[in-house]
């Protein structure tokens, strides 16, 4: 029912979502380091002209975070399955 769906949606707080963004950022960083790639190398491979956005998203600074398109690109660049970014 719509009431049930609304209840579930209301339980997904901004803090809950923020924790997921932080976990994803930490996983991206951990995998990048394991693959021995610099932030700049990965940022350029993703199509960014500088590493600024990438650096902020990887450290979850200034509210910057990776979106699905970014994660798909990172999956290819770092040669890891997409689900690895979501592991806790």
mmCIF file of N, CA and C in Angstrom:
data_model
loop_
_atom_site.group_PDB
_atom_site.id
_atom_site.type_symbol
_atom_site.label_atom_id
_atom_site.label_comp_id
_atom_site.label_asym_id
_atom_site.label_seq_id
_atom_site.Cartn_x
_atom_site.Cartn_y
_atom_site.Cartn_z
ATOM 1 N N UNK A 1 0.839 -1.194 0.000
ATOM 2 C CA UNK A 1 0.000 0.000 0.000
ATOM 3 C C UNK A 1 0.880 1.252 0.000
ATOM 4 N N UNK A 2 0.301 2.350 -0.347
ATOM 5 C CA UNK A 2 1.040 3.618 -0.401
ATOM 6 C C UNK A 2 1.501 4.036 0.986
ATOM 7 N N UNK A 3 0.707 3.731 2.011
ATOM 8 C CA UNK A 3 1.096 4.063 3.379
ATOM 9 C C UNK A 3 2.373 3.358 3.791
ATOM 10 N N UNK A 4 2.492 2.095 3.431
ATOM 11 C CA UNK A 4 3.690 1.313 3.738
ATOM 12 C C UNK A 4 4.913 1.897 3.027
ATOM 13 N N UNK A 5 4.728 2.234 1.773
ATOM 14 C CA UNK A 5 5.837 2.822 0.992
ATOM 15 C C UNK A 5 6.258 4.159 1.600
ATOM 16 N N UNK A 6 5.305 4.971 1.996
ATOM 17 C CA UNK A 6 5.611 6.272 2.600
ATOM 18 C C UNK A 6 6.362 6.077 3.920
ATOM 19 N N UNK A 7 5.999 5.068 4.704
ATOM 20 C CA UNK A 7 6.672 4.797 5.973
ATOM 21 C C UNK A 7 8.126 4.422 5.723
ATOM 22 N N UNK A 8 8.370 3.546 4.765
ATOM 23 C CA UNK A 8 9.744 3.147 4.444
ATOM 24 C C UNK A 8 10.549 4.358 3.977
ATOM 25 N N UNK A 9 9.966 5.167 3.098
ATOM 26 C CA UNK A 9 10.665 6.345 2.582
ATOM 27 C C UNK A 9 11.012 7.309 3.705
ATOM 28 N N UNK A 10 10.095 7.483 4.644
ATOM 29 C CA UNK A 10 10.334 8.433 5.739
ATOM 30 C C UNK A 10 11.450 7.959 6.663
ATOM 31 N N UNK A 11 11.741 6.656 6.661
ATOM 32 C CA UNK A 11 12.806 6.116 7.499
ATOM 33 C C UNK A 11 14.194 6.275 6.880
ATOM 34 N N UNK A 12 14.256 6.679 5.628
ATOM 35 C CA UNK A 12 15.534 6.903 4.955
ATOM 36 C C UNK A 12 15.900 8.373 5.162
ATOM 37 N N UNK A 13 16.665 8.612 6.216
ATOM 38 C CA UNK A 13 17.014 9.981 6.582
ATOM 39 C C UNK A 13 18.184 10.488 5.752
ATOM 40 N N UNK A 14 18.379 11.787 5.775
ATOM 41 C CA UNK A 14 19.531 12.389 5.105
ATOM 42 C C UNK A 14 20.828 11.842 5.694
ATOM 43 N N UNK A 15 20.827 11.602 6.988
ATOM 44 C CA UNK A 15 22.022 11.070 7.654
ATOM 45 C C UNK A 15 22.334 9.657 7.154
ATOM 46 N N UNK A 16 21.292 8.857 6.955
ATOM 47 C CA UNK A 16 21.451 7.504 6.444
ATOM 48 C C UNK A 16 22.085 7.538 5.060
ATOM 49 N N UNK A 17 21.594 8.404 4.199
ATOM 50 C CA UNK A 17 22.122 8.542 2.839
ATOM 51 C C UNK A 17 23.554 9.052 2.891
ATOM 52 N N UNK A 18 23.817 10.027 3.752
ATOM 53 C CA UNK A 18 25.158 10.582 3.885
ATOM 54 C C UNK A 18 26.164 9.505 4.295
ATOM 55 N N UNK A 19 25.758 8.610 5.175
ATOM 56 C CA UNK A 19 26.646 7.513 5.585
ATOM 57 C C UNK A 19 26.997 6.610 4.399
ATOM 58 N N UNK A 20 26.027 6.384 3.512
ATOM 59 C CA UNK A 20 26.311 5.603 2.309
ATOM 60 C C UNK A 20 27.310 6.321 1.419
ATOM 61 N N UNK A 21 27.126 7.624 1.216
ATOM 62 C CA UNK A 21 28.075 8.388 0.401
ATOM 63 C C UNK A 21 29.480 8.293 0.984
ATOM 64 N N UNK A 22 29.591 8.410 2.299
ATOM 65 C CA UNK A 22 30.901 8.324 2.957
ATOM 66 C C UNK A 22 31.523 6.948 2.756
ATOM 67 N N UNK A 23 30.716 5.910 2.912
ATOM 68 C CA UNK A 23 31.227 4.539 2.737
ATOM 69 C C UNK A 23 31.698 4.316 1.311
ATOM 70 N N UNK A 24 30.948 4.795 0.341
ATOM 71 C CA UNK A 24 31.335 4.664 -1.060
ATOM 72 C C UNK A 24 32.652 5.389 -1.306
ATOM 73 N N UNK A 25 32.778 6.603 -0.787
ATOM 74 C CA UNK A 25 34.025 7.366 -0.948
ATOM 75 C C UNK A 25 35.214 6.620 -0.363
ATOM 76 N N UNK A 26 35.028 6.062 0.826
ATOM 77 C CA UNK A 26 36.111 5.303 1.464
ATOM 78 C C UNK A 26 36.489 4.077 0.634
ATOM 79 N N UNK A 27 35.485 3.406 0.094
ATOM 80 C CA UNK A 27 35.756 2.223 -0.730
ATOM 81 C C UNK A 27 36.481 2.587 -2.018
ATOM 82 N N UNK A 28 36.078 3.685 -2.647
ATOM 83 C CA UNK A 28 36.755 4.136 -3.870
ATOM 84 C C UNK A 28 38.223 4.398 -3.561
ATOM 85 N N UNK A 29 38.480 5.119 -2.489
ATOM 86 C CA UNK A 29 39.862 5.448 -2.123
ATOM 87 C C UNK A 29 40.677 4.182 -1.856
ATOM 88 N N UNK A 30 40.112 3.274 -1.083
ATOM 89 C CA UNK A 30 40.810 2.029 -0.729
ATOM 90 C C UNK A 30 41.158 1.232 -1.998
ATOM 91 N N UNK A 31 40.201 1.113 -2.900
ATOM 92 C CA UNK A 31 40.426 0.351 -4.135
ATOM 93 C C UNK A 31 41.438 1.059 -5.026
ATOM 94 N N UNK A 32 41.334 2.386 -5.127
ATOM 95 C CA UNK A 32 42.287 3.146 -5.949
ATOM 96 C C UNK A 32 43.710 2.922 -5.453
ATOM 97 N N UNK A 33 43.890 2.979 -4.143
ATOM 98 C CA UNK A 33 45.220 2.785 -3.559
ATOM 99 C C UNK A 33 45.708 1.357 -3.812
ATOM 100 N N UNK A 34 44.813 0.385 -3.659
ATOM 101 C CA UNK A 34 45.191 -1.006 -3.939
ATOM 102 C C UNK A 34 45.640 -1.186 -5.384
ATOM 103 N N UNK A 35 45.012 -0.446 -6.284
ATOM 104 C CA UNK A 35 45.339 -0.537 -7.712
ATOM 105 C C UNK A 35 46.530 0.347 -8.096
ATOM 106 N N UNK A 36 47.082 1.044 -7.095
ATOM 107 C CA UNK A 36 48.261 1.892 -7.269
ATOM 108 C C UNK A 36 48.061 2.974 -8.339
ATOM 109 N N UNK A 37 46.921 3.632 -8.252
ATOM 110 C CA UNK A 37 46.600 4.754 -9.139
ATOM 111 C C UNK A 37 46.546 6.027 -8.313
ATOM 112 N N UNK A 38 46.976 7.141 -8.898
ATOM 113 C CA UNK A 38 46.870 8.424 -8.215
ATOM 114 C C UNK A 38 45.475 8.994 -8.448
ATOM 115 N N UNK A 39 45.103 9.950 -7.599
ATOM 116 C CA UNK A 39 43.819 10.626 -7.786
ATOM 117 C C UNK A 39 43.785 11.306 -9.149
ATOM 118 N N UNK A 40 44.892 11.918 -9.531
ATOM 119 C CA UNK A 40 44.940 12.617 -10.814
ATOM 120 C C UNK A 40 44.772 11.654 -11.985
ATOM 121 N N UNK A 41 45.433 10.517 -11.934
ATOM 122 C CA UNK A 41 45.297 9.527 -13.012
ATOM 123 C C UNK A 41 43.844 9.100 -13.185
ATOM 124 N N UNK A 42 43.196 8.818 -12.078
ATOM 125 C CA UNK A 42 41.809 8.356 -12.133
ATOM 126 C C UNK A 42 40.885 9.482 -12.596
ATOM 127 N N UNK A 43 41.092 10.683 -12.065
ATOM 128 C CA UNK A 43 40.260 11.827 -12.442
ATOM 129 C C UNK A 43 40.350 12.097 -13.939
ATOM 130 N N UNK A 44 41.555 12.083 -14.478
ATOM 131 C CA UNK A 44 41.733 12.324 -15.914
ATOM 132 C C UNK A 44 41.102 11.206 -16.737
ATOM 133 N N UNK A 45 41.248 9.961 -16.282
ATOM 134 C CA UNK A 45 40.647 8.828 -16.988
ATOM 135 C C UNK A 45 39.124 8.918 -16.989
ATOM 136 N N UNK A 46 38.563 9.561 -15.959
ATOM 137 C CA UNK A 46 37.111 9.735 -15.879
ATOM 138 C C UNK A 46 36.620 10.871 -16.768
ATOM 139 N N UNK A 47 37.544 11.667 -17.274
ATOM 140 C CA UNK A 47 37.160 12.767 -18.155
ATOM 141 C C UNK A 47 37.185 14.136 -17.508
ATOM 142 N N UNK A 48 37.633 14.220 -16.257
ATOM 143 C CA UNK A 48 37.760 15.521 -15.598
ATOM 144 C C UNK A 48 39.045 16.186 -16.079
ATOM 145 N N UNK A 49 39.040 17.513 -16.153
ATOM 146 C CA UNK A 49 40.239 18.226 -16.597
ATOM 147 C C UNK A 49 41.224 18.449 -15.456
ATOM 148 N N UNK A 50 40.723 18.418 -14.223
ATOM 149 C CA UNK A 50 41.594 18.505 -13.047
ATOM 150 C C UNK A 50 41.113 17.465 -12.037
ATOM 151 N N UNK A 51 41.886 17.274 -10.996
ATOM 152 C CA UNK A 51 41.528 16.286 -9.981
ATOM 153 C C UNK A 51 40.666 16.868 -8.870
ATOM 154 N N UNK A 52 40.312 18.143 -8.936
ATOM 155 C CA UNK A 52 39.619 18.815 -7.835
ATOM 156 C C UNK A 52 38.322 18.124 -7.428
ATOM 157 N N UNK A 53 37.401 17.927 -8.374
ATOM 158 C CA UNK A 53 36.133 17.283 -8.019
ATOM 159 C C UNK A 53 36.393 15.882 -7.484
ATOM 160 N N UNK A 54 37.235 15.132 -8.177
ATOM 161 C CA UNK A 54 37.515 13.760 -7.765
ATOM 162 C C UNK A 54 38.050 13.721 -6.336
ATOM 163 N N UNK A 55 39.009 14.580 -6.042
ATOM 164 C CA UNK A 55 39.615 14.631 -4.708
ATOM 165 C C UNK A 55 38.564 14.930 -3.645
ATOM 166 N N UNK A 56 37.698 15.900 -3.924
ATOM 167 C CA UNK A 56 36.634 16.249 -2.974
ATOM 168 C C UNK A 56 35.632 15.111 -2.810
ATOM 169 N N UNK A 57 35.283 14.439 -3.902
ATOM 170 C CA UNK A 57 34.318 13.343 -3.822
ATOM 171 C C UNK A 57 34.919 12.150 -3.082
ATOM 172 N N UNK A 58 36.189 11.876 -3.319
ATOM 173 C CA UNK A 58 36.824 10.741 -2.658
ATOM 174 C C UNK A 58 36.935 10.958 -1.145
ATOM 175 N N UNK A 59 37.072 12.207 -0.742
ATOM 176 C CA UNK A 59 37.162 12.501 0.699
ATOM 177 C C UNK A 59 35.831 13.022 1.246
ATOM 178 N N UNK A 60 34.799 13.042 0.404
ATOM 179 C CA UNK A 60 33.465 13.510 0.753
ATOM 180 C C UNK A 60 33.515 14.901 1.377
ATOM 181 N N UNK A 61 34.216 15.802 0.689
ATOM 182 C CA UNK A 61 34.323 17.192 1.147
ATOM 183 C C UNK A 61 33.396 18.089 0.339
ATOM 184 N N UNK A 62 32.950 19.144 0.993
ATOM 185 C CA UNK A 62 32.103 20.164 0.361
ATOM 186 C C UNK A 62 30.839 19.562 -0.261
ATOM 187 N N UNK A 63 30.367 18.464 0.315
ATOM 188 C CA UNK A 63 29.150 17.831 -0.187
ATOM 189 C C UNK A 63 29.306 17.142 -1.530
ATOM 190 N N UNK A 64 30.524 16.990 -1.996
ATOM 191 C CA UNK A 64 30.759 16.339 -3.287
ATOM 192 C C UNK A 64 30.747 14.832 -3.086
ATOM 193 N N UNK A 65 30.113 14.137 -4.007
ATOM 194 C CA UNK A 65 30.064 12.676 -3.929
ATOM 195 C C UNK A 65 29.960 12.109 -5.339
ATOM 196 N N UNK A 66 30.267 10.830 -5.440
ATOM 197 C CA UNK A 66 30.192 10.143 -6.723
ATOM 198 C C UNK A 66 28.749 9.790 -7.036
ATOM 199 N N UNK A 67 28.357 9.956 -8.303
ATOM 200 C CA UNK A 67 27.038 9.515 -8.730
ATOM 201 C C UNK A 67 27.188 8.181 -9.464
ATOM 202 N N UNK A 68 26.103 7.633 -9.944
ATOM 203 C CA UNK A 68 26.142 6.315 -10.572
ATOM 204 C C UNK A 68 27.038 6.304 -11.809
ATOM 205 N N UNK A 69 26.969 7.339 -12.616
ATOM 206 C CA UNK A 69 27.830 7.410 -13.805
ATOM 207 C C UNK A 69 29.301 7.378 -13.398
ATOM 208 N N UNK A 70 29.655 8.134 -12.369
ATOM 209 C CA UNK A 70 31.038 8.125 -11.871
ATOM 210 C C UNK A 70 31.452 6.722 -11.446
ATOM 211 N N UNK A 71 30.571 6.052 -10.702
ATOM 212 C CA UNK A 71 30.899 4.720 -10.184
ATOM 213 C C UNK A 71 31.048 3.701 -11.311
ATOM 214 N N UNK A 72 30.239 3.823 -12.337
ATOM 215 C CA UNK A 72 30.367 2.927 -13.496
ATOM 216 C C UNK A 72 31.727 3.141 -14.160
ATOM 217 N N UNK A 73 32.106 4.408 -14.346
ATOM 218 C CA UNK A 73 33.415 4.708 -14.937
ATOM 219 C C UNK A 73 34.545 4.190 -14.048
ATOM 220 N N UNK A 74 34.421 4.409 -12.743
ATOM 221 C CA UNK A 74 35.447 3.941 -11.806
ATOM 222 C C UNK A 74 35.566 2.427 -11.839
ATOM 223 N N UNK A 75 34.458 1.755 -11.989
ATOM 224 C CA UNK A 75 34.453 0.301 -12.068
ATOM 225 C C UNK A 75 35.308 -0.170 -13.243
ATOM 226 N N UNK A 76 35.168 0.503 -14.368
ATOM 227 C CA UNK A 76 35.939 0.146 -15.563
ATOM 228 C C UNK A 76 37.411 0.537 -15.411
ATOM 229 N N UNK A 77 37.642 1.751 -14.933
ATOM 230 C CA UNK A 77 39.016 2.265 -14.795
ATOM 231 C C UNK A 77 39.821 1.431 -13.806
ATOM 232 N N UNK A 78 39.197 1.078 -12.678
ATOM 233 C CA UNK A 78 39.886 0.341 -11.621
ATOM 234 C C UNK A 78 39.728 -1.178 -11.760
ATOM 235 N N UNK A 79 38.959 -1.575 -12.767
ATOM 236 C CA UNK A 79 38.758 -2.990 -13.076
ATOM 237 C C UNK A 79 38.235 -3.774 -11.865
ATOM 238 N N UNK A 80 37.143 -3.265 -11.297
ATOM 239 C CA UNK A 80 36.480 -3.938 -10.173
ATOM 240 C C UNK A 80 34.972 -3.968 -10.433
ATOM 241 N N UNK A 81 34.286 -4.963 -9.892
ATOM 242 C CA UNK A 81 32.826 -4.992 -10.040
ATOM 243 C C UNK A 81 32.191 -3.794 -9.325
ATOM 244 N N UNK A 82 31.150 -3.265 -9.891
ATOM 245 C CA UNK A 82 30.473 -2.083 -9.356
ATOM 246 C C UNK A 82 30.077 -2.269 -7.887
ATOM 247 N N UNK A 83 29.645 -3.452 -7.515
ATOM 248 C CA UNK A 83 29.155 -3.679 -6.154
ATOM 249 C C UNK A 83 30.244 -3.484 -5.096
ATOM 250 N N UNK A 84 31.505 -3.553 -5.469
ATOM 251 C CA UNK A 84 32.595 -3.385 -4.508
ATOM 252 C C UNK A 84 32.562 -2.005 -3.839
ATOM 253 N N UNK A 85 32.033 -1.006 -4.539
ATOM 254 C CA UNK A 85 31.969 0.347 -3.977
ATOM 255 C C UNK A 85 30.916 0.462 -2.875
ATOM 256 N N UNK A 86 29.984 -0.481 -2.826
ATOM 257 C CA UNK A 86 28.871 -0.415 -1.879
ATOM 258 C C UNK A 86 29.069 -1.301 -0.659
ATOM 259 N N UNK A 87 30.180 -2.027 -0.589
ATOM 260 C CA UNK A 87 30.401 -2.942 0.520
ATOM 261 C C UNK A 87 30.635 -2.179 1.826
ATOM 262 N N UNK A 88 30.168 -2.782 2.925
ATOM 263 C CA UNK A 88 30.350 -2.147 4.228
ATOM 264 C C UNK A 88 31.327 -2.944 5.073
#
